[in-house]
Amino acid sequence: MEEIDLKLKADGIQKKVISPGKGELSTFPNGTKVKFHYRTSLCDGTVLDDSRTMGGRSKPMELILGKKFKLPVWEQVVTTMREGEIADFTCDVKHTALYPLVSLSLRNISHGKDPLEGQRHCCGIAQVHSHHSMGHPDLDKLQTNPQPLVFTLEMLEILPPGSFQLEIWAMTDEEKMQAIPQIHEDGNALFKSGDISAAAEKYYSAIACLKNLQMKERPGDDQWIKLDLMITPLLLNYCQCKHLLGQYYEVLEHCSSIINKYDDNVKAYFKRGKAHAAVWNEAEARADFARAIKLDPSLETSVAKELRAMEDRIREKQKEEKGRYKNLFNYNSKASAAASTG
């Protein structure tokens, strides 16, 4: 163990064991899957990320060794850990320069966003040293002023190659394409069973996978279009889940992105109309529903039902507001009368 610590130290990494693990140290051959919790801090103790709280939930990090993760130092340090071990790794700047990019992807994923959002226009070291805002002040600051970081890791599980099913992100491009139909089916099954959140995660997983493949193609080329046509129905299913979960503005955003590319997509207009109705955008809802009927007249009955529901909600809202104004007027009148008699 002392030899491992000396090697780390020589490479600009200081390891401090907080709680020792159990068993023998694995040889960590390529293809080993490690699952661990992480907390990333500045040297002054300021916490940047914590897998136990990121996105409002506790979700451990999973790595498959040998897959060239964007932050190589994590692959390096986890191979010094046993299951159950907790340790601090203080890493020099040469190991942490790309952390803002990694953090941005992890934050996006934890909030159900595209992991590549905010990384579209430049990449790698060039992006880290650019003036492109990442949308997070702490990451912007770290981007312009790289510094050593402390990674506190808790090793939860070490799985040897062949003992687990590959996650999408660890698959080859060919394996991803083969897996998409099954993930789509799994999402549909979860949706039918009423597990809407889990269904949304499945759809999102497939979308992120296809977008990753699409990023390797030239926009507008045949393969790019083919992938986009695979993404669209998954994104519509994802929007259906988000609507049921009450996340209407996300539905508006995604449906608009579909309509901007495919202005004859009737499902996108219908779903966007429902989302507009849910957030009291009456004029926009009516316009989208009208467009949906024009594209598919068979939707007239469904649209009429949605319009009635929207009108009922608007009347109920107006009635409630009228009641509040009336109570406020009565209160002010009584207060004025009391003041004049006093």
mmCIF file of C-alpha atoms in Angstrom:
data_model
loop_
_atom_site.group_PDB
_atom_site.id
_atom_site.type_symbol
_atom_site.label_atom_id
_atom_site.label_comp_id
_atom_site.label_asym_id
_atom_site.label_seq_id
_atom_site.Cartn_x
_atom_site.Cartn_y
_atom_site.Cartn_z
ATOM 1 C CA MET A 1 0.000 0.000 0.000
ATOM 2 C CA GLU A 2 2.883 2.327 0.803
ATOM 3 C CA GLU A 3 4.282 1.704 -2.682
ATOM 4 C CA ILE A 4 0.927 2.709 -4.237
ATOM 5 C CA ASP A 5 0.829 5.912 -2.179
ATOM 6 C CA LEU A 6 4.374 6.806 -3.257
ATOM 7 C CA LYS A 7 3.482 6.308 -6.929
ATOM 8 C CA LEU A 8 0.416 8.522 -6.534
ATOM 9 C CA LYS A 9 2.431 11.200 -4.736
ATOM 10 C CA ALA A 10 5.050 11.190 -7.501
ATOM 11 C CA ASP A 11 2.228 11.833 -9.985
ATOM 12 C CA GLY A 12 0.778 14.774 -8.058
ATOM 13 C CA ILE A 13 -1.894 12.862 -6.121
ATOM 14 C CA GLN A 14 -2.095 12.756 -2.317
ATOM 15 C CA LYS A 15 -4.201 9.922 -0.899
ATOM 16 C CA LYS A 16 -5.651 9.995 2.619
ATOM 17 C CA VAL A 17 -7.626 6.947 3.767
ATOM 18 C CA ILE A 18 -10.628 7.960 5.874
ATOM 19 C CA SER A 19 -12.030 4.458 6.355
ATOM 20 C CA PRO A 20 -10.267 1.264 5.183
ATOM 21 C CA GLY A 21 -12.074 -1.169 2.944
ATOM 22 C CA LYS A 22 -12.402 -4.934 3.134
ATOM 23 C CA GLY A 23 -10.810 -7.872 1.338
ATOM 24 C CA GLU A 24 -7.885 -7.989 -1.041
ATOM 25 C CA LEU A 25 -7.091 -5.238 -3.524
ATOM 26 C CA SER A 26 -8.460 -6.131 -6.965
ATOM 27 C CA THR A 27 -6.160 -6.308 -9.984
ATOM 28 C CA PHE A 28 -8.722 -4.147 -11.866
ATOM 29 C CA PRO A 29 -8.378 -5.595 -15.400
ATOM 30 C CA ASN A 30 -9.877 -3.557 -18.247
ATOM 31 C CA GLY A 31 -13.640 -4.042 -18.319
ATOM 32 C CA THR A 32 -13.966 -3.959 -14.517
ATOM 33 C CA LYS A 33 -17.002 -1.980 -13.378
ATOM 34 C CA VAL A 34 -16.657 0.209 -10.288
ATOM 35 C CA LYS A 35 -19.511 1.917 -8.495
ATOM 36 C CA PHE A 36 -18.680 4.716 -6.068
ATOM 37 C CA HIS A 37 -19.980 7.885 -4.447
ATOM 38 C CA TYR A 38 -17.918 11.028 -4.956
ATOM 39 C CA ARG A 39 -17.678 14.504 -3.503
ATOM 40 C CA THR A 40 -15.573 17.110 -5.289
ATOM 41 C CA SER A 41 -14.201 20.021 -3.250
ATOM 42 C CA LEU A 42 -11.821 22.915 -3.630
ATOM 43 C CA CYS A 43 -8.833 22.828 -1.302
ATOM 44 C CA ASP A 44 -10.588 25.375 0.953
ATOM 45 C CA GLY A 45 -13.416 22.884 1.536
ATOM 46 C CA THR A 46 -15.956 24.426 -0.869
ATOM 47 C CA VAL A 47 -18.027 21.559 -2.273
ATOM 48 C CA LEU A 48 -18.621 21.610 -6.033
ATOM 49 C CA ASP A 49 -20.443 18.312 -6.561
ATOM 50 C CA ASP A 50 -21.759 15.473 -4.427
ATOM 51 C CA SER A 51 -23.266 12.331 -5.953
ATOM 52 C CA ARG A 52 -25.453 11.874 -2.862
ATOM 53 C CA THR A 53 -27.319 15.138 -3.443
ATOM 54 C CA MET A 54 -26.822 16.020 -7.124
ATOM 55 C CA GLY A 55 -30.138 16.537 -8.901
ATOM 56 C CA GLY A 56 -32.007 16.059 -5.621
ATOM 57 C CA ARG A 57 -31.219 12.353 -5.362
ATOM 58 C CA SER A 58 -28.446 9.963 -4.386
ATOM 59 C CA LYS A 59 -26.961 8.272 -7.453
ATOM 60 C CA PRO A 60 -23.499 6.664 -7.390
ATOM 61 C CA MET A 61 -21.018 7.063 -10.217
ATOM 62 C CA GLU A 62 -20.341 4.018 -12.387
ATOM 63 C CA LEU A 63 -17.177 3.555 -14.451
ATOM 64 C CA ILE A 64 -15.960 0.741 -16.650
ATOM 65 C CA LEU A 65 -12.192 0.771 -16.620
ATOM 66 C CA GLY A 66 -10.445 1.021 -19.966
ATOM 67 C CA LYS A 67 -13.249 2.997 -21.645
ATOM 68 C CA LYS A 68 -11.222 6.244 -21.626
ATOM 69 C CA PHE A 69 -13.355 8.300 -19.236
ATOM 70 C CA LYS A 70 -12.930 12.067 -19.705
ATOM 71 C CA LEU A 71 -11.283 12.372 -16.278
ATOM 72 C CA PRO A 72 -8.457 9.776 -16.344
ATOM 73 C CA VAL A 73 -7.431 10.500 -12.756
ATOM 74 C CA TRP A 74 -10.643 8.866 -11.494
ATOM 75 C CA GLU A 75 -9.728 5.647 -13.293
ATOM 76 C CA GLN A 76 -6.267 5.931 -11.770
ATOM 77 C CA VAL A 77 -7.282 6.449 -8.140
ATOM 78 C CA VAL A 78 -10.153 3.940 -7.944
ATOM 79 C CA THR A 79 -7.674 1.150 -8.732
ATOM 80 C CA THR A 80 -6.030 1.845 -5.353
ATOM 81 C CA MET A 81 -9.262 1.215 -3.410
ATOM 82 C CA ARG A 82 -10.986 -1.770 -1.823
ATOM 83 C CA GLU A 83 -14.755 -2.235 -1.522
ATOM 84 C CA GLY A 84 -16.086 -0.151 1.368
ATOM 85 C CA GLU A 85 -13.047 2.130 1.453
ATOM 86 C CA ILE A 86 -13.450 5.895 1.800
ATOM 87 C CA ALA A 87 -10.521 8.107 0.847
ATOM 88 C CA ASP A 88 -9.577 11.673 -0.069
ATOM 89 C CA PHE A 89 -7.487 12.237 -3.201
ATOM 90 C CA THR A 90 -5.963 15.712 -3.543
ATOM 91 C CA CYS A 91 -5.008 16.069 -7.212
ATOM 92 C CA ASP A 92 -2.741 18.612 -8.915
ATOM 93 C CA VAL A 93 -4.077 20.867 -11.669
ATOM 94 C CA LYS A 94 -2.670 18.623 -14.405
ATOM 95 C CA HIS A 95 -5.274 16.041 -13.377
ATOM 96 C CA THR A 96 -8.211 18.419 -12.911
ATOM 97 C CA ALA A 97 -8.159 20.719 -15.972
ATOM 98 C CA LEU A 98 -11.049 18.862 -17.623
ATOM 99 C CA TYR A 99 -13.173 18.628 -14.465
ATOM 100 C CA PRO A 100 -15.505 21.523 -15.435
ATOM 101 C CA LEU A 101 -16.546 19.582 -18.566
ATOM 102 C CA VAL A 102 -17.076 16.366 -16.613
ATOM 103 C CA SER A 103 -19.014 18.174 -13.902
ATOM 104 C CA LEU A 104 -21.248 19.887 -16.465
ATOM 105 C CA SER A 105 -22.122 16.532 -18.055
ATOM 106 C CA LEU A 106 -22.835 14.938 -14.667
ATOM 107 C CA ARG A 107 -25.016 17.880 -13.590
ATOM 108 C CA ASN A 108 -26.948 17.759 -16.869
ATOM 109 C CA ILE A 109 -27.542 14.027 -16.506
ATOM 110 C CA SER A 110 -28.696 14.402 -12.890
ATOM 111 C CA HIS A 111 -31.333 16.937 -14.035
ATOM 112 C CA GLY A 112 -32.493 14.870 -16.997
ATOM 113 C CA LYS A 113 -30.822 17.060 -19.599
ATOM 114 C CA ASP A 114 -28.635 16.268 -22.572
ATOM 115 C CA PRO A 115 -25.175 15.501 -21.120
ATOM 116 C CA LEU A 116 -23.621 17.443 -24.032
ATOM 117 C CA GLU A 117 -25.675 20.606 -23.410
ATOM 118 C CA GLY A 118 -23.346 23.582 -23.034
ATOM 119 C CA GLN A 119 -20.518 21.790 -24.855
ATOM 120 C CA ARG A 120 -21.681 22.235 -28.434
ATOM 121 C CA HIS A 121 -19.288 24.751 -29.900
ATOM 122 C CA CYS A 122 -15.867 23.707 -28.665
ATOM 123 C CA CYS A 123 -14.333 20.774 -26.891
ATOM 124 C CA GLY A 124 -11.484 19.451 -24.789
ATOM 125 C CA ILE A 125 -8.713 21.690 -23.537
ATOM 126 C CA ALA A 126 -9.720 24.431 -25.999
ATOM 127 C CA GLN A 127 -13.100 24.752 -24.315
ATOM 128 C CA VAL A 128 -11.693 24.727 -20.810
ATOM 129 C CA HIS A 129 -9.561 27.756 -21.615
ATOM 130 C CA SER A 130 -12.199 29.613 -23.629
ATOM 131 C CA HIS A 131 -14.593 32.314 -22.444
ATOM 132 C CA HIS A 132 -17.642 30.157 -23.201
ATOM 133 C CA SER A 133 -19.962 30.184 -20.166
ATOM 134 C CA MET A 134 -21.019 26.795 -18.903
ATOM 135 C CA GLY A 135 -24.113 28.151 -17.189
ATOM 136 C CA HIS A 136 -22.730 27.505 -13.685
ATOM 137 C CA PRO A 137 -20.718 30.311 -12.007
ATOM 138 C CA ASP A 138 -18.590 27.879 -9.974
ATOM 139 C CA LEU A 139 -17.609 25.935 -13.104
ATOM 140 C CA ASP A 140 -16.959 29.153 -15.050
ATOM 141 C CA LYS A 141 -14.608 30.253 -12.270
ATOM 142 C CA LEU A 142 -12.830 26.888 -12.255
ATOM 143 C CA GLN A 143 -12.650 26.952 -16.046
ATOM 144 C CA THR A 144 -10.813 30.292 -16.110
ATOM 145 C CA ASN A 145 -8.723 29.529 -13.019
ATOM 146 C CA PRO A 146 -7.906 25.777 -12.890
ATOM 147 C CA GLN A 147 -6.799 24.596 -9.458
ATOM 148 C CA PRO A 148 -6.152 21.418 -7.462
ATOM 149 C CA LEU A 149 -9.249 19.520 -6.370
ATOM 150 C CA VAL A 150 -10.057 17.052 -3.612
ATOM 151 C CA PHE A 151 -12.068 13.987 -4.622
ATOM 152 C CA THR A 152 -13.613 12.133 -1.690
ATOM 153 C CA LEU A 153 -14.569 8.679 -2.946
ATOM 154 C CA GLU A 154 -16.457 5.828 -1.291
ATOM 155 C CA MET A 155 -16.012 2.546 -3.167
ATOM 156 C CA LEU A 156 -19.346 0.733 -3.128
ATOM 157 C CA GLU A 157 -18.835 -2.165 -5.522
ATOM 158 C CA ILE A 158 -16.173 -3.700 -7.766
ATOM 159 C CA LEU A 159 -17.480 -6.024 -10.488
ATOM 160 C CA PRO A 160 -15.098 -8.096 -12.644
ATOM 161 C CA PRO A 161 -15.541 -8.155 -16.438
ATOM 162 C CA GLY A 162 -18.379 -10.382 -17.646
ATOM 163 C CA SER A 163 -20.267 -10.307 -14.328
ATOM 164 C CA PHE A 164 -22.691 -7.525 -15.319
ATOM 165 C CA GLN A 165 -24.744 -6.228 -18.236
ATOM 166 C CA LEU A 166 -23.176 -3.278 -20.039
ATOM 167 C CA GLU A 167 -24.783 0.132 -19.555
ATOM 168 C CA ILE A 168 -25.505 2.083 -22.746
ATOM 169 C CA TRP A 169 -22.685 4.562 -22.208
ATOM 170 C CA ALA A 170 -20.172 1.693 -22.077
ATOM 171 C CA MET A 171 -21.312 0.103 -25.354
ATOM 172 C CA THR A 172 -19.719 0.413 -28.761
ATOM 173 C CA ASP A 173 -21.651 2.364 -31.413
ATOM 174 C CA GLU A 174 -22.865 -0.898 -32.935
ATOM 175 C CA GLU A 175 -24.003 -2.253 -29.557
ATOM 176 C CA LYS A 176 -25.884 0.990 -28.884
ATOM 177 C CA MET A 177 -27.821 0.775 -32.148
ATOM 178 C CA GLN A 178 -28.760 -2.826 -31.378
ATOM 179 C CA ALA A 179 -29.884 -1.952 -27.837
ATOM 180 C CA ILE A 180 -32.156 1.020 -28.678
ATOM 181 C CA PRO A 181 -35.295 -0.982 -29.704
ATOM 182 C CA GLN A 182 -35.212 -2.968 -26.442
ATOM 183 C CA ILE A 183 -34.762 0.175 -24.334
ATOM 184 C CA HIS A 184 -37.717 1.727 -26.190
ATOM 185 C CA GLU A 185 -39.818 -1.369 -25.415
ATOM 186 C CA ASP A 186 -38.740 -1.306 -21.767
ATOM 187 C CA GLY A 187 -39.833 2.331 -21.545
ATOM 188 C CA ASN A 188 -43.214 1.495 -23.074
ATOM 189 C CA ALA A 189 -43.715 -1.379 -20.615
ATOM 190 C CA LEU A 190 -42.869 0.841 -17.645
ATOM 191 C CA PHE A 191 -45.246 3.520 -18.944
ATOM 192 C CA LYS A 192 -48.105 1.013 -19.277
ATOM 193 C CA SER A 193 -47.448 -0.253 -15.747
ATOM 194 C CA GLY A 194 -47.773 3.310 -14.421
ATOM 195 C CA ASP A 195 -44.113 3.819 -13.480
ATOM 196 C CA ILE A 196 -43.874 7.126 -15.322
ATOM 197 C CA SER A 197 -40.593 8.328 -13.794
ATOM 198 C CA ALA A 198 -38.802 5.088 -14.668
ATOM 199 C CA ALA A 199 -40.261 5.185 -18.185
ATOM 200 C CA ALA A 200 -38.970 8.747 -18.635
ATOM 201 C CA GLU A 201 -35.499 7.609 -17.565
ATOM 202 C CA LYS A 202 -35.556 4.790 -20.135
ATOM 203 C CA TYR A 203 -36.633 7.116 -22.940
ATOM 204 C CA TYR A 204 -34.041 9.682 -21.900
ATOM 205 C CA SER A 205 -31.341 7.025 -21.832
ATOM 206 C CA ALA A 206 -32.140 6.011 -25.414
ATOM 207 C CA ILE A 207 -32.311 9.656 -26.561
ATOM 208 C CA ALA A 208 -28.930 10.502 -25.007
ATOM 209 C CA CYS A 209 -27.426 7.436 -26.645
ATOM 210 C CA LEU A 210 -28.738 8.368 -30.106
ATOM 211 C CA LYS A 211 -27.665 11.993 -29.689
ATOM 212 C CA ASN A 212 -24.188 10.797 -28.826
ATOM 213 C CA LEU A 213 -24.111 8.855 -32.099
ATOM 214 C CA GLN A 214 -25.623 11.808 -33.966
ATOM 215 C CA MET A 215 -22.852 14.127 -32.761
ATOM 216 C CA LYS A 216 -20.435 12.065 -34.849
ATOM 217 C CA GLU A 217 -22.364 12.799 -38.056
ATOM 218 C CA ARG A 218 -22.590 15.936 -40.179
ATOM 219 C CA PRO A 219 -25.977 17.690 -39.619
ATOM 220 C CA GLY A 220 -28.274 17.047 -42.555
ATOM 221 C CA ASP A 221 -26.429 13.970 -43.827
ATOM 222 C CA ASP A 222 -28.408 10.757 -44.380
ATOM 223 C CA GLN A 223 -27.169 9.044 -41.199
ATOM 224 C CA TRP A 224 -27.775 12.191 -39.113
ATOM 225 C CA ILE A 225 -31.374 12.369 -40.408
ATOM 226 C CA LYS A 226 -31.885 8.645 -39.802
ATOM 227 C CA LEU A 227 -30.791 9.045 -36.174
ATOM 228 C CA ASP A 228 -32.945 12.159 -35.760
ATOM 229 C CA LEU A 229 -36.000 10.261 -36.981
ATOM 230 C CA MET A 230 -35.247 7.626 -34.330
ATOM 231 C CA ILE A 231 -34.902 10.305 -31.638
ATOM 232 C CA THR A 232 -38.214 12.060 -32.413
ATOM 233 C CA PRO A 233 -40.691 9.339 -31.274
ATOM 234 C CA LEU A 234 -38.603 8.710 -28.160
ATOM 235 C CA LEU A 235 -38.614 12.435 -27.394
ATOM 236 C CA LEU A 236 -42.400 12.573 -27.827
ATOM 237 C CA ASN A 237 -42.777 9.652 -25.405
ATOM 238 C CA TYR A 238 -40.446 11.443 -22.996
ATOM 239 C CA CYS A 239 -42.631 14.567 -23.305
ATOM 240 C CA GLN A 240 -45.720 12.514 -22.489
ATOM 241 C CA CYS A 241 -44.028 11.346 -19.283
ATOM 242 C CA LYS A 242 -42.911 14.860 -18.377
ATOM 243 C CA HIS A 243 -46.444 16.175 -18.915
ATOM 244 C CA LEU A 244 -47.858 13.558 -16.545
ATOM 245 C CA LEU A 245 -45.149 14.496 -14.037
ATOM 246 C CA GLY A 246 -46.210 18.158 -14.258
ATOM 247 C CA GLN A 247 -43.024 19.399 -15.946
ATOM 248 C CA TYR A 248 -44.860 21.403 -18.598
ATOM 249 C CA TYR A 249 -42.135 23.861 -19.543
ATOM 250 C CA GLU A 250 -39.790 21.014 -20.424
ATOM 251 C CA VAL A 251 -42.549 19.645 -22.684
ATOM 252 C CA LEU A 252 -42.855 23.051 -24.371
ATOM 253 C CA GLU A 253 -39.107 23.186 -24.959
ATOM 254 C CA HIS A 254 -38.792 19.705 -26.461
ATOM 255 C CA CYS A 255 -41.944 19.877 -28.589
ATOM 256 C CA SER A 256 -40.830 23.233 -29.975
ATOM 257 C CA SER A 257 -37.462 21.721 -30.896
ATOM 258 C CA ILE A 258 -39.283 18.991 -32.854
ATOM 259 C CA ILE A 259 -41.615 21.471 -34.580
ATOM 260 C CA ASN A 260 -38.668 23.665 -35.572
ATOM 261 C CA LYS A 261 -37.315 20.710 -37.561
ATOM 262 C CA TYR A 262 -40.543 18.962 -38.564
ATOM 263 C CA ASP A 263 -43.385 21.471 -38.844
ATOM 264 C CA ASP A 264 -45.849 18.752 -39.842
ATOM 265 C CA ASN A 265 -45.423 16.668 -36.682
ATOM 266 C CA VAL A 266 -48.987 16.523 -35.428
ATOM 267 C CA LYS A 267 -48.101 14.803 -32.142
ATOM 268 C CA ALA A 268 -45.672 17.583 -31.251
ATOM 269 C CA TYR A 269 -48.356 20.244 -31.860
ATOM 270 C CA PHE A 270 -50.937 18.316 -29.837
ATOM 271 C CA LYS A 271 -48.596 17.722 -26.887
ATOM 272 C CA ARG A 272 -47.353 21.313 -26.971
ATOM 273 C CA GLY A 273 -50.964 22.522 -27.043
ATOM 274 C CA LYS A 274 -51.710 20.498 -23.903
ATOM 275 C CA ALA A 275 -48.617 21.911 -22.194
ATOM 276 C CA HIS A 276 -49.598 25.484 -23.136
ATOM 277 C CA ALA A 277 -53.072 24.852 -21.719
ATOM 278 C CA ALA A 278 -51.544 23.560 -18.477
ATOM 279 C CA VAL A 279 -49.590 26.796 -17.944
ATOM 280 C CA TRP A 280 -52.486 29.114 -18.896
ATOM 281 C CA ASN A 281 -51.169 30.047 -22.368
ATOM 282 C CA GLU A 282 -54.677 30.014 -23.864
ATOM 283 C CA ALA A 283 -53.929 31.658 -27.225
ATOM 284 C CA GLU A 284 -50.874 29.474 -27.853
ATOM 285 C CA ALA A 285 -52.805 26.338 -26.878
ATOM 286 C CA ARG A 286 -55.643 27.162 -29.285
ATOM 287 C CA ALA A 287 -53.154 27.833 -32.100
ATOM 288 C CA ASP A 288 -51.375 24.504 -31.567
ATOM 289 C CA PHE A 289 -54.641 22.562 -31.330
ATOM 290 C CA ALA A 290 -55.891 24.231 -34.528
ATOM 291 C CA ARG A 291 -52.688 23.260 -36.313
ATOM 292 C CA ALA A 292 -53.011 19.675 -35.031
ATOM 293 C CA ILE A 293 -56.573 19.387 -36.418
ATOM 294 C CA LYS A 294 -55.470 20.831 -39.744
ATOM 295 C CA LEU A 295 -52.754 18.180 -39.995
ATOM 296 C CA ASP A 296 -55.000 15.368 -38.739
ATOM 297 C CA PRO A 297 -58.786 16.050 -38.753
ATOM 298 C CA SER A 298 -59.397 12.806 -36.835
ATOM 299 C CA LEU A 299 -58.063 14.597 -33.735
ATOM 300 C CA GLU A 300 -61.069 16.948 -33.651
ATOM 301 C CA THR A 301 -62.806 15.036 -30.837
ATOM 302 C CA SER A 302 -59.637 14.830 -28.725
ATOM 303 C CA VAL A 303 -58.906 18.516 -29.266
ATOM 304 C CA ALA A 304 -62.478 19.485 -28.354
ATOM 305 C CA LYS A 305 -62.081 17.556 -25.096
ATOM 306 C CA GLU A 306 -58.800 19.341 -24.293
ATOM 307 C CA LEU A 307 -60.336 22.740 -25.102
ATOM 308 C CA ARG A 308 -63.324 22.072 -22.822
ATOM 309 C CA ALA A 309 -60.991 21.056 -20.010
ATOM 310 C CA MET A 310 -58.903 24.202 -20.526
ATOM 311 C CA GLU A 311 -61.993 26.442 -20.588
ATOM 312 C CA ASP A 312 -63.314 24.819 -17.402
ATOM 313 C CA ARG A 313 -59.985 25.436 -15.663
ATOM 314 C CA ILE A 314 -59.929 29.057 -16.843
ATOM 315 C CA ARG A 315 -63.485 29.652 -15.560
ATOM 316 C CA GLU A 316 -62.596 28.061 -12.227
ATOM 317 C CA LYS A 317 -59.498 30.221 -11.965
ATOM 318 C CA GLN A 318 -61.459 33.382 -12.772
ATOM 319 C CA LYS A 319 -64.054 32.432 -10.161
ATOM 320 C CA GLU A 320 -61.354 31.945 -7.523
ATOM 321 C CA GLU A 321 -59.711 35.258 -8.401
ATOM 322 C CA LYS A 322 -63.054 37.039 -8.271
ATOM 323 C CA GLY A 323 -63.637 35.583 -4.800
ATOM 324 C CA ARG A 324 -60.228 36.730 -3.605
ATOM 325 C CA TYR A 325 -60.780 40.267 -4.917
ATOM 326 C CA LYS A 326 -64.222 40.347 -3.280
ATOM 327 C CA ASN A 327 -62.800 39.290 0.086
ATOM 328 C CA LEU A 328 -60.020 41.840 -0.259
ATOM 329 C CA PHE A 329 -62.555 44.596 -1.059
ATOM 330 C CA ASN A 330 -64.712 43.618 1.940
ATOM 331 C CA TYR A 331 -61.667 43.623 4.220
ATOM 332 C CA ASN A 332 -60.562 47.072 3.009
ATOM 333 C CA SER A 333 -64.109 48.464 3.435
ATOM 334 C CA LYS A 334 -64.305 47.175 7.022
ATOM 335 C CA ALA A 335 -60.857 48.546 7.806
ATOM 336 C CA SER A 336 -61.832 51.987 6.445
ATOM 337 C CA ALA A 337 -65.080 51.996 8.449
ATOM 338 C CA ALA A 338 -63.236 51.052 11.628
ATOM 339 C CA ALA A 339 -60.701 53.817 11.054
ATOM 340 C CA SER A 340 -63.416 56.496 10.578
ATOM 341 C CA THR A 341 -65.343 55.475 13.725
ATOM 342 C CA GLY A 342 -62.138 55.324 15.745
#
